[in-house]
Amino acid sequence: MFASDNTAPAHPAILAALTQANEGIAPSYGADTWTARAEALLREAFETDCAVLLVPTGTAANALALAALTPPWGAVITHRIAHIVVDEGGAPEFYTGGAKLLLVDGPSAKITPAALDAEAARYSRAVVHGAQPFAVSISQVTESGAVYAPAEIAALAGVCRARGLKLHMDGARFANALEAARCTPAEMSWKAGVDVLSFGATKNGALAAEAIVCFGGAGAEVMPHLRKRAGHLFSKHRYLAAQIAGYLEGGLWRDLARHANAKAAQLAGVLRDAGAETIHPVDANMIFARLAPAQAGALRAAGAAFHPSAVDGAGAYRFVCSWATTDAEIARAAQALSAA
Ligand SMILES: *Cc1c(COP(=O)(O)O)cnc(C)c1O
């Protein structure tokens, strides 16, 4: 409990969708009705005629998205602790054919327009010696648990437009961010200037399914070929599609994210009541808190699992709540802390 949202099981409704999809024969490689349904639901949710490609992991979604937005001799500006930098084993560099990641700093793993502009200004198409920025990648929710407001995304997109860069959003926790920002999917993506979105589902109840969503045609022409070449075009595609359809149907994705965020707010309260300092804004379903060794030990003894934060100094830990986090788990944590 609390180690990550991908330690949670898959949601029963998504397993039920898979069972339903597991009936008879169906056309392969995405020509099936489940894929059409998943795409229609995404277009409805985003209120636009976006191109959609399903893949099984977030790393594949991010790396393929970036490969569509930058040539091998290009560069992607991103935050120093972004998932694409520290948690994807070089996949973005591999799939882009060697594009460089240019790293900027910013509070709570957010990129600021000023930092983005300053980094982009260091390179020019007229100077052959530097890597050429083609894209920017931001994480929503960020790796430190913060959520970009639509206006913050729009400000970054403004810099992107002025500098001729495409904007990619790593939305591994897009639903959690949406519930936090209380806006529409469109307002958090294409209306704010996002060109390509990695739309996560795995952490929030799916088994293994993510969607690459291309707005305004960005990357849409090359993406099918990049995905096939990368070995990520599933032949039994209905099983990816059924997960995404089940995830979106009836607003399940929003309900699950709302629950995860609410449990995180509750757990943050418990930690603060015990005197622990929360280090970053608890905007969505992740908490970063500094604990005394006795507190960390008591939580672990009570069955809690959580990782040290890699960037917030000694005694800082990350706690993540999911769609499956229960009140009993929060109560157990509270009990352990009050006894410590
Ligand atoms: C979990 C996560 C991903 C996806 O990771 P995979 O293990 O490849 O599915 C991408 N970005 C962020 C910010 C994440 O937290």
mmCIF file with all atom_site columns, N, CA, C and O and ligand atoms in Angstrom, residues 4-6 56-60 62 82-84 87-88 139-143 170-173 202-203 210 286 318, ligand 1:
data_model
loop_
_atom_site.group_PDB
_atom_site.id
_atom_site.type_symbol
_atom_site.label_atom_id
_atom_site.label_alt_id
_atom_site.label_comp_id
_atom_site.label_asym_id
_atom_site.label_entity_id
_atom_site.label_seq_id
_atom_site.pdbx_PDB_ins_code
_atom_site.Cartn_x
_atom_site.Cartn_y
_atom_site.Cartn_z
_atom_site.occupancy
_atom_site.B_iso_or_equiv
_atom_site.pdbx_formal_charge
_atom_site.auth_seq_id
_atom_site.auth_comp_id
_atom_site.auth_asym_id
_atom_site.auth_atom_id
_atom_site.pdbx_PDB_model_num
ATOM   1   N N  . SER A 1 4   ? 3.002  2.631  -5.065  1.00 0.00 ? 4   SER A N  1
ATOM   2   C CA . SER A 1 4   ? 2.728  3.229  -6.370  1.00 0.00 ? 4   SER A CA 1
ATOM   3   C C  . SER A 1 4   ? 1.299  2.928  -6.769  1.00 0.00 ? 4   SER A C  1
ATOM   4   O O  . SER A 1 4   ? 0.696  1.974  -6.255  1.00 0.00 ? 4   SER A O  1
ATOM   5   N N  . ASP A 1 5   ? 0.770  3.707  -7.689  1.00 0.00 ? 5   ASP A N  1
ATOM   6   C CA . ASP A 1 5   ? -0.568 3.406  -8.189  1.00 0.00 ? 5   ASP A CA 1
ATOM   7   C C  . ASP A 1 5   ? -0.539 2.226  -9.166  1.00 0.00 ? 5   ASP A C  1
ATOM   8   O O  . ASP A 1 5   ? -1.581 1.670  -9.474  1.00 0.00 ? 5   ASP A O  1
ATOM   9   N N  . ASN A 1 6   ? 0.645  1.832  -9.631  1.00 0.00 ? 6   ASN A N  1
ATOM   10  C CA . ASN A 1 6   ? 0.633  0.639  -10.475 1.00 0.00 ? 6   ASN A CA 1
ATOM   11  C C  . ASN A 1 6   ? 0.845  -0.655 -9.683  1.00 0.00 ? 6   ASN A C  1
ATOM   12  O O  . ASN A 1 6   ? 0.967  -1.729 -10.267 1.00 0.00 ? 6   ASN A O  1
ATOM   13  N N  . PRO A 1 56  ? 0.861  -0.671 -25.015 1.00 0.00 ? 56  PRO A N  1
ATOM   14  C CA . PRO A 1 56  ? 0.709  -1.306 -23.702 1.00 0.00 ? 56  PRO A CA 1
ATOM   15  C C  . PRO A 1 56  ? 1.423  -0.618 -22.542 1.00 0.00 ? 56  PRO A C  1
ATOM   16  O O  . PRO A 1 56  ? 1.113  -0.908 -21.390 1.00 0.00 ? 56  PRO A O  1
ATOM   17  N N  . THR A 1 57  ? 2.370  0.255  -22.797 1.00 0.00 ? 57  THR A N  1
ATOM   18  C CA . THR A 1 57  ? 3.082  0.898  -21.680 1.00 0.00 ? 57  THR A CA 1
ATOM   19  C C  . THR A 1 57  ? 3.200  2.402  -21.895 1.00 0.00 ? 57  THR A C  1
ATOM   20  O O  . THR A 1 57  ? 3.155  2.898  -23.024 1.00 0.00 ? 57  THR A O  1
ATOM   21  N N  . GLY A 1 58  ? 3.397  3.100  -20.800 1.00 0.00 ? 58  GLY A N  1
ATOM   22  C CA . GLY A 1 58  ? 3.591  4.544  -20.878 1.00 0.00 ? 58  GLY A CA 1
ATOM   23  C C  . GLY A 1 58  ? 4.925  4.898  -21.513 1.00 0.00 ? 58  GLY A C  1
ATOM   24  O O  . GLY A 1 58  ? 5.036  5.912  -22.207 1.00 0.00 ? 58  GLY A O  1
ATOM   25  N N  . THR A 1 59  ? 5.914  4.078  -21.284 1.00 0.00 ? 59  THR A N  1
ATOM   26  C CA . THR A 1 59  ? 7.215  4.321  -21.903 1.00 0.00 ? 59  THR A CA 1
ATOM   27  C C  . THR A 1 59  ? 7.089  4.273  -23.428 1.00 0.00 ? 59  THR A C  1
ATOM   28  O O  . THR A 1 59  ? 7.632  5.136  -24.134 1.00 0.00 ? 59  THR A O  1
ATOM   29  N N  . ALA A 1 60  ? 6.361  3.291  -23.942 1.00 0.00 ? 60  ALA A N  1
ATOM   30  C CA . ALA A 1 60  ? 6.147  3.204  -25.394 1.00 0.00 ? 60  ALA A CA 1
ATOM   31  C C  . ALA A 1 60  ? 5.395  4.428  -25.898 1.00 0.00 ? 60  ALA A C  1
ATOM   32  O O  . ALA A 1 60  ? 5.754  5.012  -26.927 1.00 0.00 ? 60  ALA A O  1
ATOM   33  N N  . ASN A 1 62  ? 5.260  7.479  -24.606 1.00 0.00 ? 62  ASN A N  1
ATOM   34  C CA . ASN A 1 62  ? 6.122  8.659  -24.585 1.00 0.00 ? 62  ASN A CA 1
ATOM   35  C C  . ASN A 1 62  ? 7.186  8.613  -25.675 1.00 0.00 ? 62  ASN A C  1
ATOM   36  O O  . ASN A 1 62  ? 7.407  9.584  -26.397 1.00 0.00 ? 62  ASN A O  1
ATOM   37  N N  . ALA A 1 82  ? 12.089 14.372 -15.116 1.00 0.00 ? 82  ALA A N  1
ATOM   38  C CA . ALA A 1 82  ? 10.954 13.787 -15.854 1.00 0.00 ? 82  ALA A CA 1
ATOM   39  C C  . ALA A 1 82  ? 11.122 12.274 -16.003 1.00 0.00 ? 82  ALA A C  1
ATOM   40  O O  . ALA A 1 82  ? 12.243 11.767 -16.103 1.00 0.00 ? 82  ALA A O  1
ATOM   41  N N  . HIS A 1 83  ? 10.005 11.577 -16.038 1.00 0.00 ? 83  HIS A N  1
ATOM   42  C CA . HIS A 1 83  ? 9.991  10.123 -16.257 1.00 0.00 ? 83  HIS A CA 1
ATOM   43  C C  . HIS A 1 83  ? 10.789 9.751  -17.496 1.00 0.00 ? 83  HIS A C  1
ATOM   44  O O  . HIS A 1 83  ? 11.555 8.780  -17.480 1.00 0.00 ? 83  HIS A O  1
ATOM   45  N N  . ILE A 1 84  ? 10.657 10.540 -18.566 1.00 0.00 ? 84  ILE A N  1
ATOM   46  C CA . ILE A 1 84  ? 11.388 10.214 -19.801 1.00 0.00 ? 84  ILE A CA 1
ATOM   47  C C  . ILE A 1 84  ? 12.894 10.322 -19.612 1.00 0.00 ? 84  ILE A C  1
ATOM   48  O O  . ILE A 1 84  ? 13.664 9.737  -20.369 1.00 0.00 ? 84  ILE A O  1
ATOM   49  N N  . ASP A 1 87  ? 13.359 7.372  -15.856 1.00 0.00 ? 87  ASP A N  1
ATOM   50  C CA . ASP A 1 87  ? 12.645 6.105  -15.643 1.00 0.00 ? 87  ASP A CA 1
ATOM   51  C C  . ASP A 1 87  ? 12.324 5.330  -16.919 1.00 0.00 ? 87  ASP A C  1
ATOM   52  O O  . ASP A 1 87  ? 11.482 4.427  -16.893 1.00 0.00 ? 87  ASP A O  1
ATOM   53  N N  . GLU A 1 88  ? 12.918 5.681  -18.030 1.00 0.00 ? 88  GLU A N  1
ATOM   54  C CA . GLU A 1 88  ? 12.541 4.978  -19.257 1.00 0.00 ? 88  GLU A CA 1
ATOM   55  C C  . GLU A 1 88  ? 13.730 4.323  -19.948 1.00 0.00 ? 88  GLU A C  1
ATOM   56  O O  . GLU A 1 88  ? 13.647 3.965  -21.133 1.00 0.00 ? 88  GLU A O  1
ATOM   57  N N  . SER A 1 139 ? 5.163  16.600 -17.770 1.00 0.00 ? 139 SER A N  1
ATOM   58  C CA . SER A 1 139 ? 4.428  15.502 -17.131 1.00 0.00 ? 139 SER A CA 1
ATOM   59  C C  . SER A 1 139 ? 3.247  16.056 -16.356 1.00 0.00 ? 139 SER A C  1
ATOM   60  O O  . SER A 1 139 ? 3.376  17.024 -15.610 1.00 0.00 ? 139 SER A O  1
ATOM   61  N N  . GLN A 1 140 ? 2.103  15.422 -16.566 1.00 0.00 ? 140 GLN A N  1
ATOM   62  C CA . GLN A 1 140 ? 0.855  15.830 -15.909 1.00 0.00 ? 140 GLN A CA 1
ATOM   63  C C  . GLN A 1 140 ? 0.192  14.600 -15.332 1.00 0.00 ? 140 GLN A C  1
ATOM   64  O O  . GLN A 1 140 ? -0.304 13.799 -16.088 1.00 0.00 ? 140 GLN A O  1
ATOM   65  N N  . VAL A 1 141 ? 0.206  14.316 -14.098 1.00 0.00 ? 141 VAL A N  1
ATOM   66  C CA . VAL A 1 141 ? 0.751  14.979 -12.928 1.00 0.00 ? 141 VAL A CA 1
ATOM   67  C C  . VAL A 1 141 ? 2.289  14.985 -13.013 1.00 0.00 ? 141 VAL A C  1
ATOM   68  O O  . VAL A 1 141 ? 2.862  14.079 -13.617 1.00 0.00 ? 141 VAL A O  1
ATOM   69  N N  . THR A 1 142 ? 2.980  15.936 -12.386 1.00 0.00 ? 142 THR A N  1
ATOM   70  C CA . THR A 1 142 ? 4.438  15.920 -12.428 1.00 0.00 ? 142 THR A CA 1
ATOM   71  C C  . THR A 1 142 ? 4.987  14.834 -11.509 1.00 0.00 ? 142 THR A C  1
ATOM   72  O O  . THR A 1 142 ? 4.275  14.287 -10.665 1.00 0.00 ? 142 THR A O  1
ATOM   73  N N  . GLU A 1 143 ? 6.270  14.567 -11.661 1.00 0.00 ? 143 GLU A N  1
ATOM   74  C CA . GLU A 1 143 ? 6.938  13.543 -10.863 1.00 0.00 ? 143 GLU A CA 1
ATOM   75  C C  . GLU A 1 143 ? 6.969  13.914 -9.383  1.00 0.00 ? 143 GLU A C  1
ATOM   76  O O  . GLU A 1 143 ? 7.236  13.068 -8.532  1.00 0.00 ? 143 GLU A O  1
ATOM   77  N N  . ASP A 1 170 ? 3.120  14.077 -21.065 1.00 0.00 ? 170 ASP A N  1
ATOM   78  C CA . ASP A 1 170 ? 3.139  12.729 -20.509 1.00 0.00 ? 170 ASP A CA 1
ATOM   79  C C  . ASP A 1 170 ? 2.024  12.658 -19.466 1.00 0.00 ? 170 ASP A C  1
ATOM   80  O O  . ASP A 1 170 ? 2.203  13.031 -18.312 1.00 0.00 ? 170 ASP A O  1
ATOM   81  N N  . GLY A 1 171 ? 0.878  12.180 -19.909 1.00 0.00 ? 171 GLY A N  1
ATOM   82  C CA . GLY A 1 171 ? -0.291 12.130 -19.026 1.00 0.00 ? 171 GLY A CA 1
ATOM   83  C C  . GLY A 1 171 ? -0.487 10.749 -18.416 1.00 0.00 ? 171 GLY A C  1
ATOM   84  O O  . GLY A 1 171 ? -1.601 10.214 -18.442 1.00 0.00 ? 171 GLY A O  1
ATOM   85  N N  . ALA A 1 172 ? 0.570  10.200 -17.854 1.00 0.00 ? 172 ALA A N  1
ATOM   86  C CA . ALA A 1 172 ? 0.436  8.898  -17.184 1.00 0.00 ? 172 ALA A CA 1
ATOM   87  C C  . ALA A 1 172 ? -0.647 8.977  -16.105 1.00 0.00 ? 172 ALA A C  1
ATOM   88  O O  . ALA A 1 172 ? -1.339 8.000  -15.833 1.00 0.00 ? 172 ALA A O  1
ATOM   89  N N  . ARG A 1 173 ? -0.783 10.156 -15.493 1.00 0.00 ? 173 ARG A N  1
ATOM   90  C CA . ARG A 1 173 ? -1.827 10.375 -14.478 1.00 0.00 ? 173 ARG A CA 1
ATOM   91  C C  . ARG A 1 173 ? -2.773 11.494 -14.927 1.00 0.00 ? 173 ARG A C  1
ATOM   92  O O  . ARG A 1 173 ? -3.173 12.348 -14.132 1.00 0.00 ? 173 ARG A O  1
ATOM   93  N N  . THR A 1 202 ? -3.206 2.670  -17.304 1.00 0.00 ? 202 THR A N  1
ATOM   94  C CA . THR A 1 202 ? -2.715 1.530  -16.518 1.00 0.00 ? 202 THR A CA 1
ATOM   95  C C  . THR A 1 202 ? -2.713 1.830  -15.020 1.00 0.00 ? 202 THR A C  1
ATOM   96  O O  . THR A 1 202 ? -3.185 1.032  -14.210 1.00 0.00 ? 202 THR A O  1
ATOM   97  N N  . LYS A 1 203 ? -2.184 2.999  -14.636 1.00 0.00 ? 203 LYS A N  1
ATOM   98  C CA . LYS A 1 203 ? -2.049 3.298  -13.203 1.00 0.00 ? 203 LYS A CA 1
ATOM   99  C C  . LYS A 1 203 ? -3.410 3.509  -12.538 1.00 0.00 ? 203 LYS A C  1
ATOM   100 O O  . LYS A 1 203 ? -3.524 3.419  -11.334 1.00 0.00 ? 203 LYS A O  1
ATOM   101 N N  . GLU A 1 210 ? -2.400 2.202  -22.767 1.00 0.00 ? 210 GLU A N  1
ATOM   102 C CA . GLU A 1 210 ? -2.237 3.652  -22.793 1.00 0.00 ? 210 GLU A CA 1
ATOM   103 C C  . GLU A 1 210 ? -2.578 4.099  -24.215 1.00 0.00 ? 210 GLU A C  1
ATOM   104 O O  . GLU A 1 210 ? -2.477 3.300  -25.148 1.00 0.00 ? 210 GLU A O  1
ATOM   105 N N  . MET A 1 286 ? -0.479 11.887 -5.294  1.00 0.00 ? 286 MET A N  1
ATOM   106 C CA . MET A 1 286 ? 0.865  11.621 -4.757  1.00 0.00 ? 286 MET A CA 1
ATOM   107 C C  . MET A 1 286 ? 1.200  12.613 -3.647  1.00 0.00 ? 286 MET A C  1
ATOM   108 O O  . MET A 1 286 ? 0.872  13.789 -3.734  1.00 0.00 ? 286 MET A O  1
ATOM   109 N N  . ARG A 1 318 ? 7.887  9.207  -0.857  1.00 0.00 ? 318 ARG A N  1
ATOM   110 C CA . ARG A 1 318 ? 6.743  9.384  -1.743  1.00 0.00 ? 318 ARG A CA 1
ATOM   111 C C  . ARG A 1 318 ? 5.654  8.375  -1.382  1.00 0.00 ? 318 ARG A C  1
ATOM   112 O O  . ARG A 1 318 ? 5.925  7.186  -1.224  1.00 0.00 ? 318 ARG A O  1
HETATM 113 C C1 . LIG B 2 .   ? 4.228  5.449  -14.671 1.00 0.00 ? 1   LIG B C1 1
HETATM 114 C C2 . LIG B 2 .   ? 4.633  6.583  -15.526 1.00 0.00 ? 1   LIG B C2 1
HETATM 115 C C3 . LIG B 2 .   ? 4.818  6.416  -16.909 1.00 0.00 ? 1   LIG B C3 1
HETATM 116 C C4 . LIG B 2 .   ? 4.648  5.084  -17.614 1.00 0.00 ? 1   LIG B C4 1
HETATM 117 O O1 . LIG B 2 .   ? 5.506  4.094  -17.196 1.00 0.00 ? 1   LIG B O1 1
HETATM 118 P P1 . LIG B 2 .   ? 5.498  2.606  -17.773 1.00 0.00 ? 1   LIG B P1 1
HETATM 119 O O2 . LIG B 2 .   ? 6.141  1.825  -16.715 1.00 0.00 ? 1   LIG B O2 1
HETATM 120 O O3 . LIG B 2 .   ? 6.279  2.605  -19.024 1.00 0.00 ? 1   LIG B O3 1
HETATM 121 O O4 . LIG B 2 .   ? 4.084  2.228  -18.045 1.00 0.00 ? 1   LIG B O4 1
HETATM 122 C C5 . LIG B 2 .   ? 5.128  7.526  -17.657 1.00 0.00 ? 1   LIG B C5 1
HETATM 123 N N1 . LIG B 2 .   ? 5.272  8.733  -17.094 1.00 0.00 ? 1   LIG B N1 1
HETATM 124 C C6 . LIG B 2 .   ? 5.105  8.941  -15.767 1.00 0.00 ? 1   LIG B C6 1
HETATM 125 C C7 . LIG B 2 .   ? 5.253  10.313 -15.208 1.00 0.00 ? 1   LIG B C7 1
HETATM 126 C C8 . LIG B 2 .   ? 4.802  7.868  -14.938 1.00 0.00 ? 1   LIG B C8 1
HETATM 127 O O5 . LIG B 2 .   ? 4.644  8.059  -13.629 1.00 0.00 ? 1   LIG B O5 1
#
